Coordinates of C-alpha atoms and ligand atoms in Angstrom, one line a residue:
M58 CA 0.0 0.0 0.0
A59 CA 2.8 2.4 0.8
A60 CA 3.9 2.4 -2.8
R61 CA 0.5 3.8 -3.8
I62 CA 0.8 6.9 -1.6
S63 CA 1.7 9.6 -4.0
R64 CA 4.3 12.3 -3.6
R65 CA 1.5 14.8 -3.0
R66 CA 0.1 12.6 -0.3
L67 CA 3.5 12.5 1.4
L68 CA 3.5 16.3 1.4
Q69 CA 0.0 16.3 2.9
Y70 CA 1.1 13.9 5.6
G71 CA 4.1 15.9 6.4
A72 CA 6.8 13.3 5.5
A73 CA 10.3 14.6 5.6
G74 CA 11.5 15.7 2.2
G75 CA 7.9 16.1 1.0
A76 CA 8.5 19.6 -0.3
A77 CA 11.5 18.5 -2.4
L78 CA 9.5 15.6 -3.8
F79 CA 6.7 18.0 -4.7
L80 CA 8.9 20.1 -7.0
P81 CA 9.1 17.8 -10.0
W82 CA 5.3 17.8 -10.3
Q83 CA 5.2 21.6 -10.2
S84 CA 7.9 22.1 -12.7
R85 CA 6.0 19.6 -15.0
V86 CA 3.0 21.9 -14.9
A87 CA 5.1 25.0 -15.6
S88 CA 7.3 23.6 -18.4
A89 CA 4.8 21.7 -20.6
G90 CA 4.2 23.3 -24.0
A91 CA 5.4 26.5 -25.5
A92 CA 5.8 29.7 -23.6
S93 CA 3.1 32.4 -23.9
L94 CA 3.9 35.8 -25.5
P95 CA 4.4 38.6 -23.1
L96 CA 1.1 40.5 -23.3
P97 CA 0.8 44.0 -21.9
K98 CA -2.1 44.4 -19.5
F99 CA -5.1 46.7 -19.6
L100 CA -5.2 47.6 -23.3
E101 CA -8.9 46.7 -23.9
A102 CA -12.2 47.2 -22.1
V103 CA -13.9 44.2 -20.6
P104 CA -16.8 43.0 -22.8
L105 CA -20.2 43.5 -21.2
P106 CA -23.7 42.4 -22.1
G107 CA -24.7 44.3 -25.3
A108 CA -21.1 45.5 -25.7
G109 CA -19.0 42.4 -26.6
I110 CA -21.3 39.8 -24.9
V111 CA -24.4 38.9 -26.9
V112 CA -27.6 38.9 -25.0
A113 CA -29.3 35.9 -26.7
T114 CA -32.2 36.6 -29.0
P115 CA -35.1 34.0 -28.7
S116 CA -35.9 32.0 -31.8
G117 CA -39.6 31.9 -30.7
T118 CA -41.8 32.5 -27.7
N119 CA -39.8 31.3 -24.7
R120 CA -37.5 29.4 -27.1
Y121 CA -33.8 29.6 -27.9
S122 CA -32.0 27.7 -30.7
F123 CA -28.3 27.6 -30.4
T124 CA -25.7 26.1 -32.7
Q125 CA -22.2 25.3 -31.4
R126 CA -19.7 26.4 -34.0
Q127 CA -16.1 27.6 -34.4
I128 CA -15.4 31.3 -34.7
A129 CA -12.2 33.4 -34.2
R130 CA -11.7 36.5 -32.1
Q131 CA -8.8 38.6 -31.2
L132 CA -8.5 38.4 -27.4
H133 CA -5.6 40.9 -27.1
P134 CA -4.2 43.5 -29.5
Y135 CA -0.9 41.6 -29.7
L136 CA -2.4 38.3 -30.5
P137 CA -3.6 36.9 -33.8
P138 CA -7.3 35.9 -33.8
T139 CA -7.9 32.8 -31.6
P140 CA -10.1 30.0 -32.9
L141 CA -12.9 29.4 -30.4
W142 CA -16.0 27.3 -29.9
A143 CA -19.1 29.4 -29.3
Y144 CA -22.8 29.2 -28.8
D145 CA -24.5 31.0 -31.6
D146 CA -28.1 32.2 -31.0
G147 CA -28.7 32.7 -34.7
S148 CA -27.3 36.2 -34.7
G149 CA -24.0 35.1 -36.2
L150 CA -22.1 36.4 -33.2
A151 CA -21.0 39.7 -34.7
G152 CA -21.6 41.1 -31.2
Q153 CA -19.2 38.7 -29.5
A154 CA -15.8 40.3 -28.8
G155 CA -13.9 37.7 -26.9
S156 CA -13.8 34.0 -25.9
F157 CA -16.8 34.4 -23.6
G158 CA -19.7 35.9 -25.5
M159 CA -23.2 34.7 -24.8
A160 CA -25.8 35.4 -22.1
V161 CA -29.3 34.2 -21.8
V162 CA -31.5 36.4 -19.7
A163 CA -34.6 34.6 -18.5
Q164 CA -37.4 35.1 -15.9
S165 CA -37.7 32.9 -12.9
G166 CA -41.0 31.1 -13.2
T167 CA -41.1 31.2 -17.0
P168 CA -40.1 27.9 -18.7
L169 CA -37.8 27.8 -21.7
S170 CA -37.3 25.3 -24.5
V171 CA -33.8 25.3 -25.7
S172 CA -31.9 23.4 -28.5
F173 CA -28.2 23.0 -29.1
T174 CA -27.1 21.8 -32.6
N175 CA -23.6 20.6 -33.0
N176 CA -22.2 22.5 -36.0
L177 CA -18.5 21.8 -35.2
A178 CA -16.1 19.6 -37.2
G179 CA -16.3 15.9 -36.5
S180 CA -12.9 15.5 -35.0
Y181 CA -10.8 17.6 -32.7
P182 CA -8.4 20.2 -34.1
G183 CA -4.6 20.0 -33.4
W184 CA -4.7 22.6 -30.6
I185 CA -6.9 20.4 -28.4
P186 CA -5.1 17.3 -27.0
V187 CA -7.7 14.6 -26.5
D188 CA -7.0 11.6 -24.3
T189 CA -8.9 8.9 -26.1
R190 CA -8.7 6.7 -23.0
L191 CA -11.4 9.0 -21.5
T192 CA -13.7 9.7 -24.4
P193 CA -16.5 7.3 -25.6
L194 CA -15.8 7.8 -29.3
G195 CA -12.0 8.5 -29.6
N196 CA -11.1 11.8 -31.3
Q197 CA -14.7 12.6 -32.3
V198 CA -16.2 15.8 -31.0
R199 CA -19.2 14.9 -28.9
L200 CA -21.0 17.7 -27.2
M201 CA -23.5 18.0 -24.4
T202 CA -24.7 21.2 -22.8
H203 CA -25.4 21.2 -19.1
L204 CA -27.3 24.1 -17.4
H205 CA -25.2 24.5 -14.3
G206 CA -27.6 25.2 -11.4
G207 CA -30.6 24.0 -13.4
F208 CA -33.5 22.2 -11.7
V209 CA -34.5 20.0 -14.7
A210 CA -35.4 16.5 -15.7
A211 CA -32.5 14.1 -16.2
D212 CA -33.0 14.1 -20.0
S213 CA -32.7 17.9 -20.0
D214 CA -29.8 18.0 -17.7
G215 CA -27.0 17.5 -20.2
N216 CA -26.0 14.4 -18.3
P217 CA -23.3 11.9 -19.1
A218 CA -25.2 9.2 -17.1
I219 CA -28.1 9.5 -19.6
T220 CA -26.3 10.4 -22.8
P221 CA -22.8 9.1 -22.5
N222 CA -22.0 9.5 -26.2
G223 CA -23.3 13.1 -26.3
F224 CA -24.2 14.8 -29.6
G225 CA -22.2 14.5 -32.8
P226 CA -22.1 16.7 -35.9
G227 CA -25.5 17.8 -37.1
E228 CA -27.2 16.3 -34.0
T229 CA -29.5 18.5 -31.8
Q230 CA -29.9 18.3 -28.0
S231 CA -33.4 19.6 -27.1
V232 CA -34.0 20.5 -23.5
F233 CA -36.7 22.0 -21.2
Y234 CA -35.6 24.4 -18.5
G235 CA -38.6 24.9 -16.2
N236 CA -37.0 27.8 -14.2
E237 CA -39.4 27.0 -11.4
Q238 CA -39.5 28.4 -7.9
P239 CA -38.1 28.1 -5.3
Q240 CA -35.4 25.9 -6.9
M241 CA -34.5 28.4 -9.6
P242 CA -34.8 31.9 -8.1
A243 CA -33.2 35.0 -9.5
S244 CA -29.6 34.0 -9.8
L245 CA -26.6 33.7 -12.1
L246 CA -26.3 30.2 -13.6
W247 CA -24.2 29.2 -16.5
F248 CA -24.4 26.6 -19.3
H249 CA -21.4 24.9 -20.5
D250 CA -20.3 21.7 -22.2
H251 CA -20.3 18.4 -20.3
G252 CA -19.2 15.9 -22.9
L253 CA -18.0 12.7 -21.2
G254 CA -14.3 12.6 -20.8
A255 CA -13.9 15.9 -22.7
T256 CA -15.6 18.5 -20.6
R257 CA -12.2 20.1 -19.8
L258 CA -11.4 20.5 -23.5
N259 CA -14.8 21.6 -24.7
V260 CA -15.1 24.3 -22.0
F261 CA -11.4 25.3 -22.6
A262 CA -12.3 25.8 -26.3
G263 CA -15.0 28.3 -25.3
L264 CA -18.3 26.4 -24.7
A265 CA -19.5 28.3 -21.7
A266 CA -22.2 31.0 -21.4
A267 CA -24.1 32.9 -18.8
Y268 CA -27.7 32.2 -17.8
I269 CA -29.2 35.1 -15.8
L270 CA -32.5 34.6 -14.0
R271 CA -34.6 37.6 -13.0
D272 CA -37.7 38.0 -10.8
Q273 CA -39.9 40.9 -9.7
Y274 CA -37.3 42.0 -7.1
D275 CA -34.1 41.4 -8.9
T276 CA -35.1 43.1 -12.1
G277 CA -31.7 44.0 -13.4
T278 CA -32.9 47.6 -13.8
E279 CA -32.5 50.6 -11.5
P280 CA -34.4 51.5 -9.4
N281 CA -35.6 48.1 -8.2
P282 CA -37.5 46.9 -5.1
I283 CA -34.3 45.7 -3.4
G284 CA -32.4 48.9 -3.7
I285 CA -29.4 47.4 -5.4
P286 CA -27.5 48.7 -8.5
G287 CA -28.8 47.7 -11.9
G288 CA -28.5 48.5 -15.6
A289 CA -25.0 49.6 -16.6
Y290 CA -24.0 49.3 -12.9
E291 CA -24.5 45.6 -12.8
I292 CA -21.4 43.9 -14.2
P293 CA -21.0 40.2 -14.8
L294 CA -17.3 39.1 -14.6
V295 CA -16.4 35.7 -15.8
I296 CA -12.8 34.9 -14.9
Q297 CA -10.9 32.2 -16.8
D298 CA -7.1 31.5 -17.0
R299 CA -5.6 30.4 -20.3
R300 CA -2.3 30.0 -22.1
F301 CA -1.6 30.9 -25.8
N302 CA 0.5 29.6 -28.6
R303 CA 2.2 32.2 -30.7
D304 CA -0.2 31.6 -33.6
G305 CA -3.0 32.8 -31.3
T306 CA -4.5 29.3 -30.6
F307 CA -5.2 28.4 -27.0
L308 CA -2.5 26.2 -25.5
Y309 CA -3.5 23.2 -23.6
P310 CA -0.5 21.0 -22.8
A311 CA -0.4 17.3 -23.1
S312 CA 1.0 15.2 -20.3
D313 CA 4.6 14.3 -20.4
I314 CA 3.9 11.0 -18.8
A315 CA 4.4 8.3 -21.5
G316 CA 1.1 6.8 -22.5
A317 CA -1.0 9.7 -21.1
T318 CA -2.4 12.9 -22.7
W319 CA -4.6 14.0 -19.8
I320 CA -3.1 16.4 -17.2
G321 CA -4.1 16.7 -13.6
E322 CA -5.0 20.4 -13.7
Y323 CA -5.0 23.1 -16.4
F324 CA -3.5 26.4 -15.2
G325 CA -3.1 29.4 -17.5
D326 CA -0.5 32.1 -17.3
V327 CA -2.9 34.8 -18.7
M328 CA -6.1 35.9 -17.1
L329 CA -9.2 36.5 -19.2
V330 CA -12.3 38.4 -18.0
N331 CA -15.4 38.0 -20.1
G332 CA -13.1 36.6 -22.8
K333 CA -10.5 39.3 -23.1
V334 CA -6.9 39.2 -21.8
W335 CA -6.3 41.4 -18.7
P336 CA -8.9 44.0 -19.6
F337 CA -9.9 47.2 -17.8
L338 CA -13.2 48.4 -16.6
D339 CA -14.3 52.0 -16.3
V340 CA -16.6 52.7 -13.4
E341 CA -18.2 55.8 -11.8
P342 CA -17.5 56.6 -8.1
R343 CA -20.8 55.0 -6.9
L344 CA -22.2 51.6 -5.9
Y345 CA -22.0 48.7 -8.3
R346 CA -23.1 45.1 -8.4
F347 CA -20.5 42.6 -9.6
R348 CA -21.6 39.1 -10.5
I349 CA -18.5 37.0 -10.5
L350 CA -18.1 33.5 -11.9
N351 CA -15.0 31.4 -11.6
G352 CA -15.0 29.8 -15.1
C353 CA -11.4 28.4 -14.8
N354 CA -10.8 24.8 -15.4
A355 CA -8.9 24.2 -12.2
R356 CA -7.7 27.5 -10.6
I357 CA -9.2 28.5 -7.2
L358 CA -9.4 32.3 -7.1
N359 CA -8.8 34.5 -4.0
L360 CA -10.0 37.9 -5.2
D361 CA -9.7 41.3 -3.5
L362 CA -10.2 44.8 -4.8
G363 CA -7.6 46.8 -2.8
G364 CA -9.4 49.6 -1.0
A365 CA -13.0 49.0 -2.2
S366 CA -15.5 47.7 0.3
L367 CA -17.4 44.5 -0.7
W368 CA -20.7 43.1 0.5
Q369 CA -21.7 39.7 -0.8
I370 CA -25.5 39.4 -1.4
G371 CA -25.7 36.0 -3.0
A372 CA -24.0 32.9 -4.4
E373 CA -24.9 30.0 -6.7
G374 CA -28.4 29.4 -5.4
G375 CA -29.5 33.0 -5.6
M376 CA -29.8 36.0 -3.4
W377 CA -29.5 35.9 0.4
D378 CA -31.8 37.4 3.1
K379 CA -29.2 40.0 3.9
P380 CA -25.8 41.4 2.7
V381 CA -22.6 40.0 4.3
P382 CA -19.5 42.2 4.4
V383 CA -16.5 40.4 2.9
K384 CA -12.8 41.3 2.5
R385 CA -12.1 38.8 -0.3
L386 CA -13.8 36.2 -2.4
V387 CA -12.4 32.7 -2.4
L388 CA -14.0 31.1 -5.5
A389 CA -13.3 27.6 -6.7
P390 CA -14.2 26.7 -10.3
A391 CA -18.0 27.1 -10.9
E392 CA -18.6 29.1 -7.7
R393 CA -20.3 32.4 -8.1
A394 CA -20.4 35.5 -5.9
D395 CA -22.9 38.3 -6.2
V396 CA -21.4 41.4 -4.6
L397 CA -22.0 45.1 -4.0
V398 CA -18.9 47.2 -4.5
D399 CA -18.6 50.8 -3.2
F400 CA -16.4 53.0 -5.4
R401 CA -17.5 56.2 -3.6
G402 CA -14.4 57.8 -2.1
L403 CA -12.2 56.3 -4.8
A404 CA -12.9 58.9 -7.5
G405 CA -9.9 59.2 -9.9
Q406 CA -8.2 56.1 -8.5
T407 CA -7.0 53.1 -10.4
L408 CA -7.6 49.7 -8.7
I409 CA -6.5 46.2 -9.5
L410 CA -8.7 43.2 -9.0
N411 CA -6.1 41.0 -7.4
N412 CA -5.8 37.2 -7.2
T413 CA -3.6 35.8 -4.4
R414 CA -3.0 32.3 -3.0
P415 CA -6.2 31.1 -1.3
P416 CA -5.9 30.9 2.5
A417 CA -5.6 27.5 4.3
P418 CA -7.3 25.1 4.5
V419 CA -7.9 25.6 0.8
S420 CA -5.1 23.9 -1.0
T421 CA -4.2 24.1 -4.7
P422 CA -1.1 23.4 -6.7
A423 CA -1.7 26.4 -9.0
P424 CA 1.2 28.6 -9.9
A425 CA 0.6 32.3 -9.0
L426 CA -1.4 34.5 -11.4
P427 CA -1.8 37.7 -9.3
V428 CA -3.6 40.2 -11.6
V429 CA -7.1 39.8 -12.9
M430 CA -8.1 43.2 -14.3
Q431 CA -7.8 46.9 -13.8
I432 CA -10.7 49.1 -12.6
R433 CA -10.5 52.8 -13.4
V434 CA -12.7 54.9 -11.2
G435 CA -13.9 58.1 -12.9
T436 CA -14.7 61.4 -11.2
T437 CA -18.3 62.0 -12.2
V438 CA -21.5 60.1 -11.6
S439 CA -24.1 60.1 -14.4
Q440 CA -26.9 58.4 -12.4
P441 CA -26.5 58.3 -8.6
G442 CA -28.5 55.0 -8.0
P443 CA -28.7 53.5 -4.5
T444 CA -26.6 55.2 -1.9
T445 CA -26.9 52.7 1.0
I446 CA -26.3 49.0 1.3
P447 CA -29.7 47.4 1.9
G448 CA -30.4 46.0 5.4
S449 CA -32.3 43.1 3.9
L450 CA -32.7 41.4 0.6
S451 CA -35.3 39.4 -1.3
G452 CA -33.6 36.0 -1.1
R453 CA -33.1 33.4 1.6
A454 CA -30.6 31.8 3.9
A455 CA -30.3 28.0 3.6
N456 CA -32.0 26.3 6.5
L457 CA -33.2 22.7 5.7
P458 CA -34.7 20.3 8.3
A459 CA -32.7 17.4 9.7
P460 CA -31.8 14.7 7.1
A461 CA -33.6 11.4 6.6
R462 CA -30.2 9.8 6.1
T463 CA -26.5 10.5 5.7
R464 CA -24.3 9.3 2.9
Y465 CA -20.5 9.1 3.0
I466 CA -18.6 9.8 -0.3
T467 CA -14.8 9.5 -0.5
L468 CA -12.6 11.5 -2.8
N469 CA -9.5 9.5 -3.9
E470 CA -6.5 10.1 -6.0
I471 CA -4.8 7.0 -7.4
D472 CA -1.3 6.5 -9.0
T473 CA -0.4 10.2 -9.1
D474 CA 2.1 10.9 -11.9
E475 CA 1.8 7.4 -13.3
P476 CA 0.2 6.7 -16.8
T477 CA -2.7 5.1 -14.8
W478 CA -3.2 8.2 -12.7
F479 CA -6.9 9.0 -12.0
L480 CA -9.2 10.3 -9.3
N481 CA -12.5 8.9 -8.2
L482 CA -15.4 9.0 -5.8
N483 CA -16.1 6.1 -3.5
G484 CA -13.2 4.1 -4.9
V485 CA -14.9 3.3 -8.2
H486 CA -15.0 4.7 -11.7
F487 CA -17.8 6.9 -13.0
D488 CA -19.6 3.9 -14.8
E489 CA -18.4 1.1 -12.5
G490 CA -21.0 -0.9 -10.7
P491 CA -24.5 0.1 -9.6
V492 CA -25.5 3.7 -8.6
T493 CA -24.9 3.9 -4.9
E494 CA -26.4 7.4 -4.1
T495 CA -30.2 6.9 -4.3
P496 CA -32.1 9.5 -2.3
R497 CA -35.9 9.2 -2.3
A498 CA -37.7 12.0 -4.0
G499 CA -38.7 14.8 -1.6
T500 CA -36.4 13.7 1.2
V501 CA -33.5 15.7 2.8
E502 CA -30.1 14.0 2.9
D503 CA -26.7 14.9 4.2
W504 CA -23.8 14.1 2.0
V505 CA -20.4 14.0 3.5
Y506 CA -17.5 14.5 1.1
I507 CA -14.4 12.9 2.6
N508 CA -11.3 14.3 1.0
L509 CA -8.4 11.8 1.0
T510 CA -6.2 13.8 -1.4
A511 CA -3.8 16.7 -0.8
D512 CA -5.9 19.4 -2.6
T513 CA -9.3 21.2 -2.4
H514 CA -12.0 19.7 -4.7
P515 CA -15.0 21.9 -5.6
M516 CA -17.8 19.3 -5.5
H517 CA -20.8 20.1 -7.6
T518 CA -24.2 18.4 -7.5
H519 CA -26.6 18.5 -10.4
L520 CA -30.3 19.0 -9.8
V521 CA -30.1 20.3 -6.3
T522 CA -28.7 23.3 -4.5
F523 CA -27.6 22.6 -1.0
Q524 CA -26.8 24.0 2.5
V525 CA -23.2 23.8 3.7
V526 CA -23.5 22.2 7.1
G527 CA -19.9 22.3 8.1
R528 CA -16.4 20.9 7.8
T529 CA -14.8 18.5 10.3
P530 CA -11.1 18.0 10.7
F531 CA -10.0 14.4 10.7
D532 CA -7.1 12.0 10.5
A533 CA -7.3 11.2 6.8
Q534 CA -4.4 8.8 6.8
A535 CA -5.8 6.7 9.7
Y536 CA -9.2 6.6 8.1
E537 CA -7.6 5.6 4.8
E538 CA -5.4 2.9 6.3
A539 CA -8.3 1.4 8.3
N540 CA -10.6 1.3 5.2
E541 CA -8.5 1.1 2.1
G542 CA -9.7 -0.8 -0.9
P543 CA -8.0 -1.4 -4.3
H544 CA -8.7 2.2 -5.6
G545 CA -8.9 4.2 -2.4
V546 CA -11.6 4.0 0.3
P547 CA -15.0 2.8 -0.8
G548 CA -18.1 5.0 -0.1
G549 CA -20.4 4.6 2.9
I550 CA -17.9 4.6 5.7
D551 CA -18.5 7.2 8.5
P552 CA -15.3 9.1 9.2
T553 CA -16.6 10.5 12.5
P554 CA -14.4 8.2 14.6
F555 CA -11.4 9.7 13.0
A556 CA -12.4 13.4 13.7
T557 CA -9.7 15.4 15.3
G558 CA -11.9 18.3 16.4
P559 CA -15.4 19.6 16.2
M560 CA -17.2 20.5 13.0
Q561 CA -16.5 24.0 11.9
P562 CA -19.5 26.0 10.8
P563 CA -19.8 27.3 7.2
A564 CA -18.2 30.6 6.3
P565 CA -20.4 33.7 6.5
E566 CA -20.4 33.7 2.7
E567 CA -21.8 30.2 2.6
R568 CA -25.1 31.3 4.2
G569 CA -27.3 30.7 1.2
F570 CA -27.9 27.8 -1.1
K571 CA -25.0 26.6 -3.2
D572 CA -24.3 24.1 -6.0
T573 CA -20.6 23.8 -5.5
V574 CA -18.7 23.4 -2.3
K575 CA -15.0 23.5 -1.5
A576 CA -14.1 20.1 0.0
N577 CA -10.7 20.9 1.6
P578 CA -8.0 18.4 2.4
G579 CA -7.8 17.3 6.0
Y580 CA -11.6 17.7 6.4
F581 CA -14.8 16.0 5.7
T582 CA -17.4 18.4 4.4
T583 CA -21.1 18.0 5.1
I584 CA -23.8 19.4 2.8
R585 CA -27.6 19.0 3.1
A586 CA -30.0 19.0 0.2
K587 CA -33.7 18.3 -0.5
F588 CA -34.0 15.9 -3.4
D589 CA -37.1 17.3 -5.0
L590 CA -37.9 16.7 -8.7
P591 CA -39.2 19.3 -11.1
S592 CA -43.0 19.5 -11.6
G593 CA -44.4 16.7 -13.7
V594 CA -41.1 14.7 -13.6
K595 CA -41.4 11.2 -12.1
A596 CA -38.7 9.2 -10.2
P597 CA -36.5 7.6 -11.0
Q598 CA -34.2 10.3 -12.5
T599 CA -30.5 9.9 -12.7
Y600 CA -28.0 12.8 -12.4
V601 CA -24.3 13.2 -11.6
H602 CA -22.2 14.8 -8.9
H603 CA -18.6 15.5 -9.5
C604 CA -15.5 17.6 -8.8
H605 CA -15.7 20.9 -10.9
I606 CA -11.9 20.9 -11.5
V607 CA -12.9 19.7 -14.9
E608 CA -9.7 17.7 -15.4
H609 CA -10.7 15.7 -12.3
E610 CA -14.3 15.3 -13.5
D611 CA -13.0 13.9 -16.8
N612 CA -10.7 11.3 -15.1
D613 CA -12.9 10.2 -13.2
M614 CA -14.0 12.1 -10.1
M615 CA -17.7 11.8 -11.0
R616 CA -20.5 9.5 -10.0
P617 CA -24.2 9.1 -11.0
F618 CA -26.9 9.5 -8.4
T619 CA -30.6 8.5 -8.8
V620 CA -33.6 10.1 -7.2
T621 CA -35.9 7.2 -6.5
R622 CA -39.5 6.8 -5.7
Ligands
CU782 CU1 -11.1 17.6 -7.9

């Protein structure tokens, strides 16, 4: 068994020399592929909805018809145009400026019918390194769109347990998004590709877009019943790190492990916001609403804005009941933060949206990438808008009743740095054996994510949003040694006897419903969800839950779950 404990585990367990052993892995990440061009920062404005981001035009009443196709955009003045994969609403995408270019704006309570037609080439281009061990049909491009945060039937979910082969050239995925309440309140969702074994590549290539839900309070305009900024003062910020080849193509390195192409995490050396490299944003010295999405493949962000005050008002599952003052935003891939930002008193100043190493116990092997974008605060206000932070909001805190049962789900990393390297949940592959997580429809369950690796994994559940109950420190090594199977610890084994301290409550910024939670190393993380099904949808319905480091999801940190009768 000792031979299977990886270098990164040795580091976690504090073995002497662990840091030295860690270095080769880090240098592997840094050295693979060609170097990026030096790109001067803050040359272009960040694209915004209606100005570089297309607000999708319906193809009929409550209906959208997208095609996925390849376009090319210049993401920085010094770069040649970059080939991208994009969602085209039928407009031809003339209004898309960068690599992130589409937003659906929908109304909570109003259902939508949406279709996605694959209009890409049949096989992957040279700039995308496919690991054909992981894909169902080799080098064929197979797409599947998932509405991240959607409360939908399994066959509308974009779900690799239902459609493992995805959708090939000319094929259309047709889905129904009910947008029903309370599961889909006003919130920032996103839709992105979820092709089995290729999610990391299809998202990297550009297949991600915003899905903004409004209601009668969160209208997006100003004034509104909540008293928050709207209109031009509500700014979506989708943050993604990338690398570039000199010809302008995105660079995704292949593994330097013989026999493997897949890499453990993709980290860029250039930051893109709304699809432009290191842009700037001009603001007025007043209150703003920023809606931030970490759209990185693997990078956990730790954002701060220098001197500006921040109040978080919501997260993945929508708005909260009250604002929470925050100093920084620690966002793992797929996490969202809805924040009010006060630029009053900063007139004429230039700020940097910074990204620093996330604080412990969050753990990530990412190399530093400290600058996200520049914010230029002007000196005049054209529309004053709200002048106070509201005392209460139109949303909710998460407060579910006690669970009917508790499930224990292990996170394992196997054979690190070997050709057979993979990750898993519950000691089994995605499609190995029967479905083990089988909540009954309408019941509340606690799920305990037991991290046996050295790094933080952002765990994402389809169908449900959840309450973060807490995180309990434990002796991961002793738990693992007591329960180890051939591919890590199987699911279902309570780690409580190995706890080394009391459960720590969720962070203040975890007060609302979430769909992605940071499962930190050295802890088991408990979430609580009510497994309802959408109106008219009958059990059984099968979904997936997985790590949203998309490299991990693809190999193979994902499992199905079935909502049963
Ligand atoms: Cu992971």
